[in-house]
Amino acid sequence: MTKDEGRRTISRYCTPRHGGGKLHRMNIHELVRELREPADTKIVLLVADGIGGLPLEPGGKTELETASHHNLDECARDGVCGLSVPVLPGITPGSGPGHLALFGYDPLEYRIGRGILEALGINFAVGPKDVAVRGNFCTLGADGKITDRRAGRPTTERCVELVKKMRTITVPGVEVFVEPVKEHRFVLVFRGDGLGGNVNDTDPQQVGLEPLTAAEVRQQTVPAVPTDRDSAKTAAAANEFIAKAREVLKDDAPANGITLRGFATHPNIVSFKDLYGLKAAAIAVYPMYKGLARLVGMDVLDAGQSLGDQVATLRKVWNDYDFFFLHYKYTDSTGEDGNFPAKVQMIERLDKVIPDIRDLGPDVLIVTGDHSTPSKLRSHSWHPVPTVLTAETCRTDECEEFSERACLRGGLGQFEAKHLMLLAMAHAGRFGKYGA
Amino acid sequence: MTKDEGRRTISRYCTPRHGGGKLHRMNIHELVRELREPADTKIVLLVADGIGGLPLEPGGKTELETASHHNLDECARDGVCGLSVPVLPGITPGSGPGHLALFGYDPLEYRIGRGILEALGINFAVGPKDVAVRGNFCTLGADGKITDRRAGRPTTERCVELVKKMRTITVPGVEVFVEPVKEHRFVLVFRGDGLGGNVNDTDPQQVGLEPLTAAEVRQQTVPAVPTDRDSAKTAAAANEFIAKAREVLKDDAPANGITLRGFATHPNIVSFKDLYGLKAAAIAVYPMYKGLARLVGMDVLDAGQSLGDQVATLRKVWNDYDFFFLHYKYTDSTGEDGNFPAKVQMIERLDKVIPDIRDLGPDVLIVTGDHSTPSKLRSHSWHPVPTVLTAETCRTDECEEFSERACLRGGLGQFEAKHLMLLAMAHAGRFGKYGA
């Protein structure tokens, strides 16, 4: 991209709109597109999933405060620290909103439906024409009523066999994809023009009832947002698929029926490249995070299976990209397990690769998380997430170590996660001045 | 204004609009108009342009941390400190957005186009019916193509002569103003009813091409905001002016043509007086800042040429106004020059006049900047701006000195610049309670 292309929208700045009425407040993405400039700089965003924690006892130390991590501490001394608020104070995000915010997409604006997230989680490449749905095998009695909502929990191998049978099903006018997940779970994707996602769940949520019929549901949001997508068409496709599945599975009791839920359309998100002008690579091990990166248009690379593999991949493709999203899962999974010492260990393991990353000479290195996952709570939480950013242009703060407590005194303060990419772009010399 | 008049809009509060549908979220200006109350208090806003800085080496001291400024430190001890974020994290503002934010106008909502800013910069009193444009003299070959985009950089004296010639040009239906700027630059203003600003630049940005024809450009924002201004009319006026300028300048090669860019309408901004009920005076030396103050309806006073002159003016008019905007340029210009020690010196010079200002007994004194200008970067930057506010009603914080590092621990925290005027009004006893 030439400098001129980078500034191609500058004329918008020169034409404030105030003729007929209300002023238009620029949103973050308009601002990014207007200000971005090409540069030969590299940004690394290292997401230590769920890195923020809690002390087990009041006044005690968090996992991060307990761990030994002199390399992260060095980042804190060299750079600027702060605490990232993933969505809003008190709001605990799932992985979807947590990552979208870090990528600079307002998580209250860009929402990823359940079905799409399920599809991303198995690394299914969802596209803009897709409606994705989470499916369950269930047991239907002779009267058509559900006797087991999980079909006796089939093995995953059995799930794969059952899905293979369902792959023979065709529905006129739409393309159908069925993918196994685990045990009684599968993902169903309808692909076609103008398919809507406003369809009710067919799972009645209790046994002794027949599965519900899929139908278009009216949006309950105020104000109602008009849509040019036809959810009735999706509902018809779903009902046809369900009927054919009952036929295909009729001899497979206890897995002789299905229920569907979480109908969701692709969020039609502007790509990372179009937004920031960054050529971005995702180096993640787990499918969900590959899926989220693919959703915003990053190249999803073969990252291997370990942090070492990931850093090796990073080194290998260093010259080919501007932006690198590295995802580290184990700070979250150990937190979810409620295993405080294991989470401490996983933080220490992460710390060891920091010098390898810094040796590559990133212009901006950010270490943060998509949310906190305190072992004490065995789940994601709303607590702000320790964050450190290193770059030549950092203003020194008084953080001498990387911890929840130290980050409270950091120069980034407590900030909304969705603003982090603005800081990354600025420190990477990729933003021009706003206004003259 | 009586107390009752001050509360005249209270009924608006009692009637939230949600009959037909969506609730209306009050914006800052609606809130200000509703809450403001008259008072006999005085506010001084001292803008030390670009005061925030960076250490030259990681871990080092910024310009402000290097300078000796015991008077500002005393303000920090007496008052409350914090860091102002001019627009959003990572966003570097120009002087326009930087000052609008300090005056309490959302810089993402109120935007000042390039042409208007150029006009403000030469202290041209732009009005609500104006479209202002930045002009360049250029050299046209016999084939009408540009051979030099800056007409061989004429002297400013020559620029004045050329502008005088162009002042003979008339365009039916609009008033035309032409003002010299410097070397090859001039400002052109069309004044008339309903003139739009959505007109393309005529400068093709390279030699060997003819100047472009001015035409209305469609707004590229989403959603498009309707306008009742006619940009085609402006484009027609511009083309007529350009043709006549070629005629007038035909013997003035190498300055025998012009290009125009940055067409912009007046931002139709609500005045400071109407918004806050404050009678406001601007005491600035440089034209750009006088222009910005005039844009929001402040009285622009004769401020002399030095800080001493400015303080003398302040003293002289102390009884005539409620609000005083003092602008100090040299913390910015030395930063832009990349001259760290000179910026330190300019901060020390500023510090010396603080007692003179405090001796007048302002109810609220704010010292801040419109943005940071680190000498290290030789340019404006996005780094938050050290800010101190003194008033009787300050809650003591732990800041013992006025510096970037100390302000991180200040009671104002990191705040959006556009909220600073709310604090000024509150500490000046000029706000009633919101809701009962």
Coordinates of N, CA and C in Angstrom, one line a residue, chain B residues 250-316:
Chain B
K250 N -2.4 35.0 -15.8 CA -1.8 34.4 -17.0 C -0.4 34.9 -17.2
D251 N -0.1 36.1 -16.8 CA 1.3 36.7 -17.0 C 2.2 36.5 -15.8
D252 N 1.7 35.7 -14.8 CA 2.5 35.6 -13.6 C 3.3 34.3 -13.4
A253 N 3.5 33.7 -14.5 CA 4.3 32.4 -14.4 C 5.6 32.7 -13.6
P254 N 6.1 31.8 -12.8 CA 5.6 30.5 -12.6 C 4.4 30.3 -11.7
A255 N 3.8 31.4 -11.2 CA 2.6 31.3 -10.4 C 1.4 31.7 -11.3
N256 N 1.2 30.9 -12.4 CA 0.1 31.2 -13.3 C -1.2 30.3 -13.2
G257 N -1.2 29.5 -12.1 CA -2.4 28.7 -11.9 C -2.6 28.5 -10.4
I258 N -3.8 27.9 -10.1 CA -4.0 27.5 -8.7 C -4.6 26.1 -8.6
T259 N -4.4 25.5 -7.4 CA -5.2 24.3 -7.1 C -5.8 24.5 -5.7
L260 N -6.9 23.8 -5.5 CA -7.7 24.0 -4.3 C -7.8 22.7 -3.6
R261 N -7.8 22.7 -2.2 CA -8.1 21.5 -1.5 C -8.6 21.7 -0.1
G262 N -9.2 20.7 0.5 CA -9.7 20.8 1.8 C -11.0 21.6 1.9
F263 N -11.8 21.5 1.0 CA -13.1 22.3 1.1 C -13.8 21.9 2.4
A264 N -14.2 22.9 3.1 CA -14.8 22.6 4.4 C -15.8 23.7 4.9
T265 N -16.9 23.2 5.4 CA -17.9 24.2 5.9 C -17.6 24.4 7.4
H266 N -18.1 25.5 7.8 CA -18.1 25.9 9.2 C -18.8 24.8 10.1
P267 N -18.2 24.4 11.2 CA -18.8 23.3 11.9 C -20.1 23.7 12.7
N268 N -20.6 24.9 12.5 CA -21.9 25.2 13.2 C -22.0 24.8 14.6
I269 N -21.1 25.2 15.3 CA -20.9 24.7 16.7 C -21.7 25.6 17.7
V270 N -22.3 25.0 18.7 CA -23.0 25.7 19.7 C -22.0 26.6 20.5
S271 N -22.3 27.8 20.8 CA -21.3 28.7 21.4 C -21.1 28.3 22.9
F272 N -19.9 28.6 23.3 CA -19.6 28.4 24.7 C -20.6 29.1 25.7
K273 N -21.0 30.3 25.3 CA -21.9 31.0 26.1 C -23.3 30.3 26.2
D274 N -23.8 29.9 25.0 CA -25.1 29.2 25.0 C -25.0 27.8 25.7
L275 N -23.8 27.2 25.6 CA -23.7 25.9 26.2 C -23.5 26.0 27.8
Y276 N -22.5 26.8 28.2 CA -22.1 26.8 29.6 C -22.7 28.0 30.4
G277 N -23.2 29.0 29.6 CA -23.6 30.2 30.3 C -22.4 31.0 30.8
L278 N -21.2 30.8 30.2 CA -20.0 31.4 30.6 C -19.6 32.5 29.7
K279 N -19.3 33.7 30.2 CA -18.8 34.7 29.3 C -17.3 34.5 29.3
A280 N -16.8 34.1 28.1 CA -15.4 33.6 27.9 C -14.5 34.5 27.1
A281 N -13.3 34.6 27.6 CA -12.3 35.4 26.9 C -11.1 34.4 26.5
A282 N -10.6 34.6 25.3 CA -9.4 33.9 24.9 C -8.2 34.8 24.9
I283 N -7.2 34.4 25.5 CA -6.0 35.2 25.6 C -4.8 34.3 25.0
A284 N -4.7 34.4 23.7 CA -3.8 33.6 22.9 C -2.9 34.5 22.0
V285 N -1.7 34.0 21.8 CA -0.8 34.8 20.9 C -0.9 34.4 19.5
Y286 N -1.1 33.1 19.3 CA -1.0 32.6 17.9 C -2.4 32.5 17.2
P287 N -2.5 32.9 15.9 CA -3.8 33.0 15.3 C -4.6 31.7 15.3
M288 N -4.0 30.5 15.2 CA -4.8 29.3 15.2 C -5.6 29.1 16.4
Y289 N -5.1 29.5 17.5 CA -5.8 29.3 18.8 C -6.8 30.4 19.0
K290 N -6.5 31.6 18.6 CA -7.5 32.7 18.5 C -8.7 32.2 17.7
G291 N -8.4 31.6 16.5 CA -9.4 31.1 15.6 C -10.3 30.1 16.3
L292 N -9.6 29.1 16.9 CA -10.4 28.0 17.6 C -11.3 28.6 18.6
A293 N -10.8 29.6 19.4 CA -11.6 30.2 20.5 C -12.8 30.9 19.9
R294 N -12.5 31.7 18.7 CA -13.6 32.4 18.1 C -14.7 31.5 17.6
L295 N -14.2 30.3 17.1 CA -15.1 29.3 16.6 C -16.2 28.9 17.6
V296 N -15.8 28.9 18.9 CA -16.8 28.5 19.9 C -17.4 29.8 20.6
G297 N -17.1 30.9 20.0 CA -17.8 32.1 20.4 C -17.1 32.9 21.6
M298 N -15.9 32.5 21.9 CA -15.2 33.3 22.9 C -14.8 34.7 22.4
D299 N -14.7 35.6 23.3 CA -14.1 36.9 22.9 C -12.6 36.8 22.8
V300 N -12.1 37.1 21.6 CA -10.7 37.0 21.4 C -10.0 38.4 21.8
L301 N -9.2 38.4 22.8 CA -8.7 39.6 23.3 C -7.3 39.9 22.7
D302 N -6.8 41.1 22.8 CA -5.5 41.4 22.4 C -4.5 40.9 23.5
A303 N -3.8 39.9 23.2 CA -3.0 39.2 24.2 C -1.6 39.6 24.2
G304 N -1.2 40.5 23.3 CA 0.2 40.9 23.2 C 1.0 39.8 22.6
Q305 N 2.3 39.7 23.0 CA 3.2 38.7 22.3 C 3.9 37.7 23.3
S306 N 3.8 38.0 24.6 CA 4.5 37.1 25.5 C 3.6 36.7 26.6
L307 N 4.0 35.7 27.3 CA 3.3 35.2 28.5 C 3.0 36.3 29.5
G308 N 4.0 37.2 29.7 CA 3.8 38.3 30.6 C 2.7 39.2 30.1
D309 N 2.6 39.5 28.8 CA 1.6 40.3 28.2 C 0.2 39.6 28.4
Q310 N 0.2 38.3 28.2 CA -1.0 37.5 28.4 C -1.6 37.6 29.8
V311 N -0.7 37.5 30.8 CA -1.1 37.6 32.2 C -1.5 39.0 32.5
A312 N -0.9 40.0 31.9 CA -1.3 41.4 32.1 C -2.7 41.6 31.6
T313 N -3.0 41.0 30.4 CA -4.3 41.1 29.8 C -5.3 40.4 30.8
L314 N -5.0 39.3 31.2 CA -5.8 38.5 32.2 C -6.2 39.4 33.4
R315 N -5.2 40.0 33.9 CA -5.4 40.9 35.1 C -6.4 42.0 34.8
K316 N -6.2 42.6 33.6 CA -6.9 43.8 33.2 C -8.4 43.5 33.0

